[in-house]
Amino acid sequence: MKAVVVEKPGGPEELKIREVPIPTPGEGELLVRVKAGAINRTDILARKGGGSAYKKATNRLGVEMAGVVEEVGKQAGAWQAGDKVMGLVSGGYAEYVVIPADRAMRIPDNLSYIEAAAIPEVFLTAYQTLYWIGKLQEGETVLIHAGASGVGTAAIQLAKQVSKANVIVTAGSAEKLAYCKELGADHVIDYKRAAFEQEVERITDGKGANLILDFIGAAYWKKNIQSASMDGRLVLIGTLGGKETNVDLSDLMGKRLQVTGTLLTPRSDAYKAELSQELAQKILPLFESGVIKPIIDTVFPLEEIHLAHRRMEANENIGKIIFRVGEQA
Amino acid sequence: MKAVVVEKPGGPEELKIREVPIPTPGEGELLVRVKAGAINRTDILARKGGGSAYKKATNRLGVEMAGVVEEVGKQAGAWQAGDKVMGLVSGGYAEYVVIPADRAMRIPDNLSYIEAAAIPEVFLTAYQTLYWIGKLQEGETVLIHAGASGVGTAAIQLAKQVSKANVIVTAGSAEKLAYCKELGADHVIDYKRAAFEQEVERITDGKGANLILDFIGAAYWKKNIQSASMDGRLVLIGTLGGKETNVDLSDLMGKRLQVTGTLLTPRSDAYKAELSQELAQKILPLFESGVIKPIIDTVFPLEEIHLAHRRMEANENIGKIIFRVGEQA
């Protein structure tokens, strides 16, 4: 089968299509013929050979996909060949991939493979950070940075549709802000034109945001602390704006803040299974009814996946960048 | 009545005994004749006029006491004059004080007022940080800094007796370490002689501590991060070793750490009531059966409370520094 292989760390040009053996599904696993998948920042880090958490994935990339069950391993539950599934995998930039059956999610009938491929990583991450870690309560105020990103667009919809939250979003262009508003954001802030911490203070009458989802890290630290409410929670899922920052720990005590760092990809199989099952049960029905939708930015054929990486690295996307395998998906 | 008043911020010599009116219990309050109380670091900060969180308390000090109900306000539940109570108050360095009835805790029969006065602040803080915030699970490893302090001695006992935790403690003298061991600590580290982060690594076979209770802040930040396990929790309840530190946010993500700052004194009345009721229900029976005990360092008469402050500021105490009101308590 064809698969994308990174033979040495580097730029998008290092993404090579190679012929590799089709994997064999082990006990509790499904072999899936991949119809579509999506690009994630963890793939870019892996391609560059970065982050100890990502090392395992440096030769083969791709953490999510949608496709058709080709073969069912032993003790893999009620799945059957022909079932349409999506979920978190390892080595998903390929024609075939195995997935543990207990984390495979059935694709809602109204969604294409391309739409389904836009769901797992970002909706699982948004769900995990908003609910498992961030403990978002109905009606609370949540500040979502990088609102037009994959996780951002998922988080806006979940916070609004599931929790009736007061959703404040930052993004870096008028087009992105307008799109966030369309998705349900109550307030949008162009971080290039306004100091978001002042806007949050104004919008919340000085109370601050109960929950902050941040991908930026160091560059936003002080402003996030200023934007947080008393007993606020800050969930850190990226450090695009740097890792090292000076911190005044008495700020954490004065506001009784909780700061949690998290990553989804390096989590255990058991964790991913439990999270996927909860998402399937609680959130997939909202995709079926159309209340929540996957957000597709662009679709590239697998052979042009280097262009997909370039687009993500240029921060040009609104929603997910998808690759398709074969002519249609 | 006599009360300790701070007329201007400063050293222990600014603690003056003055004649002030006996307070009147309002709706839902009890008037208590104070028999004993305890010194806390928040009192020292308040005496110095520090911390915006403490400003309200700068004229009158004392956040906990044990005594006898003198008068019961309207709608103050089933309390009666003559009941022996302890709990969190404001202005407890005095002959009388009012306490909201819903946070008053009945003193177990086997305890003196002096022993009872050693319970509220430190056991409520230890309980809150270990369980409400730190989510300590049975058998986990907990690292407790300043193990011989009031909160430290309370936390060692709770972690060991309630949660069968693997308890690692740091302290700064052989005497303090021996005492922590007597209270149930499994491992003790003299932070003046050993790098605690290396000891924790050795003791836990490289796994690290699931939960860290820290009062030190900046000076321990890097070492605490090194000492934490994957998915570890760090609860910050003091910054005795400085507030400002350089933080590498990718450490928080790599280990998926949760850092929470907390303070008890500035919390709402409702929070204090709920916490006190839970402690009374779940932990006070363990005092009655002698499984857990209040730890008394020294007892000073109210008139010599400046000496009590000096002792705490010198970090000489093991357990609580108590003041008594009148001849015996």
XYZ file of C-alpha atoms in Angstrom:
658
model
C 0.000 0.000 0.000
C 0.980 3.649 -0.303
C 1.899 5.536 2.861
C 3.563 8.823 3.686
C 6.970 8.234 5.245
C 9.392 10.749 6.751
C 12.877 9.399 6.091
C 14.637 12.329 7.677
C 13.233 15.230 9.732
C 12.698 18.437 7.804
C 10.304 20.565 5.790
C 7.148 19.502 3.945
C 9.346 18.225 1.082
C 10.403 15.356 3.361
C 6.903 13.852 3.176
C 7.498 10.954 0.737
C 4.971 8.495 -0.625
C 6.429 4.987 -0.292
C 5.193 1.433 -0.805
C 4.890 -0.334 2.597
C 3.148 -3.539 3.759
C -0.536 -3.407 4.636
C -0.733 -3.797 8.441
C -2.413 -6.817 10.042
C -5.123 -6.166 12.634
C -4.218 -7.682 16.000
C -6.540 -8.725 18.798
C -9.120 -5.999 19.424
C -8.160 -4.089 16.280
C -9.769 -3.199 12.973
C -8.023 -2.832 9.637
C -9.481 0.215 7.895
C -9.212 1.280 4.261
C -8.569 5.009 4.683
C -10.769 7.317 2.620
C -9.705 10.614 4.205
C -7.624 11.995 7.050
C -6.611 15.342 8.468
C -3.464 17.356 9.165
C -2.587 18.250 12.748
C 0.116 20.367 14.327
C 1.449 17.276 16.041
C 2.199 15.915 12.517
C 4.240 19.006 11.750
C 6.193 18.665 14.989
C 6.775 14.988 14.218
C 7.860 15.756 10.654
C 10.460 18.134 12.045
C 11.615 15.434 14.462
C 10.573 17.555 17.446
C 9.084 16.973 20.893
C 9.960 13.842 22.845
C 6.248 13.109 23.055
C 6.170 12.802 19.286
C 9.291 10.752 18.663
C 7.462 7.491 18.192
C 5.590 8.917 15.224
C 8.488 10.406 13.279
C 8.714 7.774 10.608
C 4.988 7.539 9.856
C 2.542 10.380 10.373
C -1.201 10.934 10.729
C -3.231 10.713 13.943
C -6.807 10.524 12.616
C -8.773 9.167 9.698
C -12.150 8.121 8.323
C -12.654 4.992 6.230
C -14.223 1.587 5.766
C -13.568 -1.473 7.909
C -11.702 -3.966 5.723
C -11.003 -6.678 8.293
C -12.030 -7.262 11.891
C -9.420 -8.667 14.325
C -10.229 -11.153 17.067
C -12.251 -9.849 20.008
C -12.950 -6.558 18.279
C -16.573 -6.338 19.323
C -19.526 -5.971 16.982
C -17.750 -4.250 14.089
C -18.134 -5.731 10.607
C -16.307 -5.374 7.335
C -17.918 -2.494 5.442
C -18.676 -0.387 8.529
C -17.831 3.287 8.157
C -15.556 4.384 10.998
C -13.422 7.301 12.106
C -11.033 7.830 14.964
C -7.568 8.369 16.377
C -4.830 6.239 14.840
C -1.090 6.153 14.434
C 0.242 6.299 10.854
C -2.990 7.496 9.276
C -1.349 9.090 6.197
C -1.778 5.823 4.294
C -4.129 3.660 2.287
C -4.737 1.324 5.228
C -4.363 1.658 8.979
C -5.274 -0.335 12.086
C -7.343 1.182 14.879
C -8.173 -0.278 18.303
C -11.837 -1.228 18.016
C -12.716 0.389 21.344
C -11.790 3.827 20.079
C -13.333 3.567 16.606
C -16.400 5.785 16.173
C -19.201 5.050 13.742
C -19.561 7.777 11.097
C -23.017 9.410 11.214
C -24.976 8.614 8.040
C -25.300 12.223 6.976
C -21.534 12.808 6.826
C -19.050 12.123 4.033
C -15.646 10.599 4.774
C -14.085 13.992 4.258
C -16.410 15.539 6.819
C -15.853 12.632 9.205
C -12.072 12.992 8.906
C -12.437 16.527 10.252
C -13.962 15.322 13.522
C -11.809 13.057 15.727
C -8.721 14.994 16.797
C -10.259 18.437 17.157
C -13.585 17.441 18.668
C -11.931 14.985 21.061
C -9.409 17.663 22.061
C -12.061 20.352 22.420
C -14.317 18.012 24.408
C -11.469 16.872 26.642
C -10.220 20.388 27.347
C -13.659 21.979 27.817
C -15.217 19.214 29.907
C -12.811 16.620 31.304
C -10.154 19.169 32.201
C -11.835 22.584 32.020
C -15.069 21.534 33.798
C -17.073 24.064 31.780
C -20.436 24.748 33.417
C -23.562 25.925 31.660
C -23.600 29.670 31.127
C -19.970 30.265 32.069
C -17.721 32.529 30.059
C -15.053 30.797 27.979
C -12.201 32.492 26.125
C -11.061 30.493 23.099
C -7.838 31.579 21.436
C -7.139 30.756 17.780
C -10.882 30.503 17.310
C -10.646 29.722 13.590
C -8.291 26.785 14.104
C -9.515 23.217 14.020
C -9.789 22.909 17.791
C -11.081 26.478 18.001
C -13.987 25.901 15.613
C -14.871 22.682 17.441
C -14.665 24.331 20.861
C -16.857 27.279 19.849
C -19.621 24.921 18.724
C -19.419 22.655 21.779
C -19.290 25.540 24.259
C -22.238 27.233 22.606
C -24.473 24.291 21.702
C -23.768 21.987 24.632
C -23.149 24.497 27.431
C -24.845 27.749 26.361
C -21.584 29.399 27.341
C -20.722 33.031 26.784
C -18.080 32.461 24.094
C -15.284 34.970 23.508
C -12.892 34.239 20.677
C -9.618 35.678 19.424
C -8.351 35.360 15.856
C -6.125 37.300 13.486
C -8.254 38.377 10.516
C -11.675 39.832 9.789
C -12.571 36.742 7.752
C -11.684 34.388 10.599
C -13.577 36.502 13.128
C -16.682 36.609 10.945
C -16.564 32.835 10.611
C -16.238 32.353 14.375
C -19.285 34.562 14.847
C -21.210 32.447 12.346
C -20.296 29.358 14.379
C -21.844 30.905 17.460
C -19.158 33.010 19.158
C -20.771 35.806 21.174
C -17.775 38.126 21.070
C -14.817 38.155 18.690
C -11.522 39.970 19.200
C -8.912 40.707 16.536
C -5.756 40.187 18.588
C -3.766 42.185 16.045
C -5.890 45.284 16.600
C -6.925 45.137 20.251
C -5.484 44.053 23.601
C -7.611 40.980 24.213
C -7.227 41.159 28.001
C -8.804 44.616 27.964
C -11.614 43.464 25.694
C -12.317 40.476 27.949
C -12.424 42.787 30.952
C -14.884 45.065 29.177
C -17.076 42.250 27.859
C -17.281 40.525 31.251
C -17.709 43.711 33.314
C -14.391 43.013 34.993
C -15.340 39.498 36.054
C -13.040 37.713 33.575
C -13.359 34.370 31.812
C -14.083 31.236 33.848
C -12.224 29.064 31.366
C -9.478 29.854 28.855
C -8.343 27.526 26.070
C -4.886 28.542 24.969
C -2.559 27.347 22.212
C -0.171 30.287 22.423
C 1.631 29.873 25.748
C 4.371 32.295 26.761
C 3.291 35.268 24.622
C -0.205 35.174 26.136
C 0.616 34.136 29.708
C 0.279 37.483 31.491
C -2.727 38.495 29.414
C -4.433 35.177 30.098
C -3.873 35.564 33.841
C -5.375 39.054 33.603
C -8.314 37.690 31.590
C -9.128 34.883 34.041
C -11.906 35.180 36.586
C -11.555 34.285 40.263
C -11.326 30.468 40.441
C -10.655 30.510 36.678
C -9.175 27.595 34.752
C -6.545 27.894 32.042
C -6.012 24.874 29.813
C -2.785 24.965 27.845
C -2.758 22.848 24.688
C -0.037 24.536 22.681
C 2.949 26.863 22.906
C 2.873 28.445 19.444
C 3.878 31.755 21.056
C 6.833 30.385 23.017
C 7.482 28.153 25.992
C 9.445 30.206 28.504
C 7.843 32.975 30.479
C 8.199 34.741 33.784
C 5.393 33.784 36.144
C 4.241 35.502 39.325
C 2.959 32.583 41.362
C 1.077 34.897 43.724
C -1.228 35.690 40.776
C -2.243 32.023 40.753
C -2.991 32.178 44.476
C -4.704 35.577 44.447
C -7.211 34.453 41.808
C -7.091 30.774 42.881
C -6.360 29.762 39.307
C -5.935 26.280 37.939
C -3.505 25.845 35.048
C -3.432 22.500 33.271
C -1.175 21.438 30.430
C -2.447 18.686 28.181
C -1.766 16.829 24.956
C -3.990 14.200 23.383
C -1.645 12.247 21.107
C 0.696 10.828 23.799
C -2.203 9.699 26.042
C -2.797 6.027 26.790
C -4.947 3.743 24.653
C -7.406 3.424 27.531
C -7.778 7.193 27.790
C -8.358 7.592 24.055
C -10.915 4.781 24.088
C -12.878 6.259 26.976
C -12.811 9.752 25.481
C -13.859 8.488 22.032
C -16.729 6.478 23.489
C -17.995 9.472 25.447
C -17.783 11.716 22.379
C -19.590 9.119 20.272
C -22.359 8.836 22.819
C -22.842 12.485 23.767
C -21.784 14.527 20.758
C -22.174 12.484 17.553
C -25.997 12.733 17.784
C -25.533 16.512 17.459
C -23.719 15.947 14.162
C -26.583 13.762 12.964
C -29.105 16.457 13.762
C -26.900 19.119 12.176
C -26.547 21.191 15.350
C -22.782 20.777 15.209
C -20.767 20.428 12.031
C -17.237 19.524 11.029
C -15.404 22.516 9.604
C -13.450 21.837 6.421
C -10.881 24.304 5.198
C -9.403 22.575 2.156
C -8.995 19.066 0.749
C -5.749 17.815 -0.811
C -5.071 14.451 -2.452
C -2.682 12.313 -0.392
C -0.025 12.845 -3.061
C -0.061 16.599 -2.325
C 0.042 16.341 1.430
C 3.145 18.548 1.508
C 0.903 21.407 0.304
C -1.490 20.680 3.150
C 1.419 20.992 5.616
C 2.494 24.277 4.060
C -0.997 25.662 4.418
C -1.180 24.777 8.107
C 2.259 26.221 8.773
C 1.156 29.478 7.143
C -1.848 29.657 9.533
C -4.107 30.229 6.568
C -6.765 27.682 7.428
C -10.221 28.095 8.890
C -11.096 24.672 10.251
C -9.495 21.427 9.180
C -7.116 20.689 6.336
C -8.072 17.295 4.910
C -6.340 14.774 2.690
C -8.272 12.277 0.634
C -7.074 8.869 -0.505
C -8.117 7.963 -4.050
C -10.446 9.827 -6.327
C -13.416 10.496 -4.093
C -14.207 10.266 -0.426
C -13.707 42.933 76.032
C -9.998 42.605 75.312
C -8.905 42.144 71.693
C -5.655 42.346 69.773
C -5.645 45.356 67.476
C -3.072 46.376 64.864
C -3.106 50.171 64.802
C -0.368 50.416 62.223
C 1.270 47.709 60.088
C 4.586 46.464 61.394
C 6.419 43.938 63.540
C 5.067 41.789 66.379
C 5.354 44.798 68.706
C 2.400 46.347 66.856
C 0.054 43.720 68.302
C -1.723 45.766 71.009
C -4.304 44.614 73.491
C -7.183 47.101 73.501
C -10.621 47.337 75.043
C -13.301 47.025 72.322
C -17.064 46.347 72.381
C -18.276 42.741 72.547
C -19.771 41.952 69.110
C -23.473 41.154 68.707
C -24.404 37.928 66.914
C -26.492 38.641 63.803
C -28.912 36.327 62.054
C -27.385 32.887 61.626
C -24.451 33.707 63.907
C -23.146 32.578 67.273
C -21.361 34.698 69.842
C -18.508 32.633 71.263
C -16.406 33.216 74.364
C -12.952 32.404 73.027
C -10.886 29.988 75.125
C -8.028 29.475 72.662
C -6.982 30.333 69.139
C -4.016 29.794 66.847
C -1.468 31.808 64.903
C -1.411 31.583 61.103
C 0.854 33.005 58.422
C -2.081 34.966 57.087
C -2.101 36.817 60.436
C 1.546 37.765 59.966
C 0.879 39.042 56.451
C -2.094 40.991 57.745
C -0.064 42.434 60.644
C 2.466 43.703 58.115
C -0.364 45.226 56.072
C 0.431 42.956 53.121
C -1.507 41.168 50.393
C -4.663 42.672 48.917
C -6.451 39.476 49.906
C -5.704 40.222 53.540
C -6.519 43.914 53.686
C -9.880 43.449 55.325
C -8.248 41.848 58.345
C -5.512 44.364 59.053
C -7.096 46.034 62.024
C -8.175 42.862 63.828
C -6.427 39.521 63.478
C -7.118 35.851 64.080
C -8.830 33.432 61.702
C -9.661 30.492 63.987
C -10.649 29.749 67.548
C -12.188 27.301 70.010
C -14.588 28.369 72.735
C -18.028 28.239 74.312
C -21.243 29.496 72.747
C -22.352 32.506 74.785
C -25.345 33.611 72.738
C -27.206 32.169 69.762
C -28.424 34.562 67.025
C -31.729 34.167 65.205
C -31.972 31.261 62.744
C -28.668 29.825 63.867
C -29.816 26.224 63.863
C -29.672 23.853 66.807
C -26.770 25.434 68.674
C -27.231 26.301 72.346
C -25.430 28.477 74.826
C -22.749 26.365 76.481
C -21.921 24.313 73.365
C -18.221 23.856 72.747
C -17.358 24.992 69.210
C -14.388 25.673 66.983
C -14.019 27.116 63.517
C -12.924 29.822 61.122
C -13.621 33.379 62.217
C -12.508 36.903 61.569
C -10.973 38.780 64.513
C -10.347 35.720 66.647
C -7.546 37.258 68.750
C -10.115 38.392 71.314
C -12.189 37.403 74.314
C -15.336 37.106 72.188
C -15.994 36.597 68.515
C -18.968 35.847 66.270
C -18.989 32.866 63.922
C -21.542 31.947 61.233
C -23.417 28.973 62.737
C -23.130 26.944 59.536
C -19.377 26.809 59.748
C -19.064 26.195 63.496
C -17.802 22.694 64.312
C -18.609 20.874 67.529
C -15.459 20.105 69.547
C -15.001 16.351 70.084
C -15.408 15.463 73.780
C -11.907 14.105 74.139
C -10.224 17.365 73.111
C -9.329 20.441 75.180
C -9.944 23.942 73.832
C -6.231 24.267 73.171
C -6.239 21.088 71.118
C -9.404 22.156 69.309
C -7.897 25.542 68.448
C -5.153 23.682 66.573
C -7.630 22.077 64.184
C -9.696 24.397 61.963
C -7.346 26.336 59.687
C -4.746 23.636 59.096
C -7.048 20.641 58.819
C -9.497 22.539 56.606
C -6.600 23.699 54.419
C -5.017 20.259 54.269
C -8.370 18.627 53.529
C -9.232 21.202 50.853
C -5.860 20.946 49.135
C -5.536 17.144 49.336
C -9.110 16.284 48.377
C -11.176 19.126 46.915
C -8.322 20.479 44.807
C -5.635 17.779 44.747
C -8.052 14.828 44.218
C -5.743 12.498 46.167
C -6.575 8.867 45.423
C -5.898 5.914 47.716
C -2.345 4.668 47.467
C -1.003 7.603 45.441
C 2.303 9.263 46.260
C 2.083 12.721 47.810
C 4.991 15.089 48.412
C 4.345 17.434 51.329
C 6.740 20.343 51.759
C 7.234 21.998 55.142
C 6.057 18.752 56.692
C 6.470 19.983 60.261
C 4.328 23.076 59.708
C 0.748 23.234 60.868
C -0.698 22.347 57.478
C 2.116 19.853 56.908
C 1.424 17.880 60.083
C -2.293 17.853 59.269
C -1.697 16.778 55.660
C 0.646 13.931 56.644
C -1.990 12.477 58.941
C -4.878 12.837 56.485
C -2.916 11.450 53.528
C -1.755 8.483 55.583
C -4.837 7.671 57.644
C -7.571 8.535 55.161
C -5.890 7.638 51.853
C -3.112 5.151 52.689
C -0.916 7.369 50.517
C 2.809 6.980 50.072
C 3.820 10.132 51.968
C 7.098 11.913 51.229
C 7.927 14.918 53.352
C 10.542 17.665 53.300
C 11.626 19.634 56.366
C 14.726 21.455 57.556
C 15.930 19.729 60.743
C 16.473 16.228 62.077
C 13.978 16.907 64.863
C 11.288 17.986 62.422
C 11.921 14.995 60.146
C 11.746 12.549 63.062
C 8.439 14.072 64.088
C 7.013 13.788 60.566
C 8.000 10.141 60.556
C 6.226 9.613 63.866
C 3.087 11.132 62.326
C 3.178 8.566 59.543
C 5.411 9.942 56.772
C 6.924 7.062 54.789
C 9.947 9.010 53.571
C 11.509 12.171 54.956
C 13.982 14.440 53.192
C 16.165 17.106 54.810
C 16.020 19.774 52.096
C 19.145 21.392 53.526
C 21.202 18.258 52.966
C 19.728 16.620 49.870
C 18.204 17.665 46.531
C 14.618 16.677 47.192
C 13.833 16.223 43.499
C 16.544 13.556 43.271
C 15.305 11.851 46.434
C 11.732 11.814 45.113
C 12.953 10.314 41.867
C 14.831 7.612 43.765
C 11.992 6.849 46.172
C 9.395 6.589 43.399
C 11.603 4.685 40.933
C 11.465 7.624 38.568
C 7.652 7.803 38.568
C 7.407 11.011 40.597
C 4.752 12.247 43.011
C 1.102 12.282 41.944
C 0.358 15.243 44.188
C 2.605 17.970 45.606
C 1.588 20.375 48.372
C 3.837 23.402 48.236
C 4.196 26.494 50.398
C 7.520 27.613 48.944
C 6.720 28.743 45.402
C 9.454 30.190 43.191
C 12.456 28.585 44.903
C 10.921 25.114 44.476
C 9.203 25.544 41.111
C 11.664 23.691 38.872
C 12.296 20.994 41.453
C 8.577 20.480 41.955
C 8.036 20.097 38.210
C 10.860 17.546 38.167
C 9.317 15.731 41.140
C 5.829 15.501 39.658
C 4.559 12.348 37.974
C 2.815 12.254 34.603
C -0.652 13.771 35.150
C 0.632 15.105 38.481
C -1.047 17.868 40.451
C 0.756 20.720 42.202
C -1.225 22.709 44.742
C 0.362 26.009 45.664
C -0.668 27.410 49.038
C 2.222 29.715 49.813
C 5.164 31.566 48.307
C 7.562 31.641 51.248
C 10.428 31.074 48.788
C 9.494 33.872 46.403
C 6.782 34.642 43.883
C 8.521 35.221 40.558
C 10.042 32.387 38.598
C 10.832 31.429 35.045
C 8.459 28.723 33.809
C 8.796 26.438 30.817
C 5.174 25.889 29.838
C 6.079 22.886 27.695
C 6.974 21.082 30.950
C 3.322 21.458 31.994
C 2.190 19.980 28.674
C 4.784 17.217 28.495
C 3.794 15.852 31.915
C 0.175 17.055 31.594
C 0.474 18.792 34.953
C -2.198 20.676 36.806
C -1.077 23.636 38.930
C -3.624 25.228 41.243
C -3.126 28.228 43.483
C -5.372 28.490 46.501
C -5.962 30.415 49.705
C -8.553 29.634 52.346
C -9.008 32.915 54.217
C -10.391 35.025 51.318
C -12.901 32.319 50.265
C -16.635 32.943 50.480
C -18.737 32.204 53.551
C -20.570 29.495 51.609
C -17.308 27.763 50.708
C -16.057 27.836 54.294
C -19.381 26.487 55.552
C -19.413 23.591 53.091
C -15.782 22.717 53.771
C -16.264 22.901 57.557
C -19.356 20.696 57.406
C -17.540 18.097 55.325
C -14.556 18.097 57.685
C -16.857 17.787 60.692
C -18.666 14.849 59.137
C -15.746 12.932 57.658
C -12.702 13.773 59.759
C -13.780 14.777 63.271
C -14.724 11.154 64.077
C -11.054 10.302 63.499
C -10.094 12.814 66.189
C -12.587 11.210 68.562
C -11.093 7.784 67.979
C -7.557 9.170 68.334
C -6.460 8.126 64.829
C -5.711 11.756 63.978
C -4.533 14.346 66.445
C -4.043 18.079 66.590
C -0.362 18.978 66.799
C 0.493 21.628 69.365
C 3.845 23.366 69.295
C 3.563 25.926 72.079
C 0.891 27.821 73.992
C 1.136 31.539 74.804
C -1.271 33.668 76.821
C -3.122 36.208 74.651
C -1.114 38.967 76.306
C 2.097 37.478 74.880
C 0.827 36.911 71.370
C 3.743 38.945 69.986
C 6.040 36.130 71.163
C 3.853 33.643 69.302
C 4.276 35.692 66.114
C 8.031 35.835 66.600
C 8.169 32.069 66.949
C 6.275 31.478 63.737
C 8.395 33.988 61.839
C 11.519 32.132 63.023
C 10.105 28.860 61.599
C 10.834 27.180 64.908
C 7.496 25.482 65.361
C 6.446 21.878 64.881
C 2.676 22.048 64.518
C 0.483 24.858 65.742
C 1.319 27.854 67.891
C -1.657 28.459 70.184
C -2.819 31.373 72.289
C -5.072 30.906 75.267
C -7.511 33.418 76.709
C -7.647 33.456 80.503
C -6.025 31.103 82.939
C -6.918 27.720 81.525
C -8.352 26.369 78.319
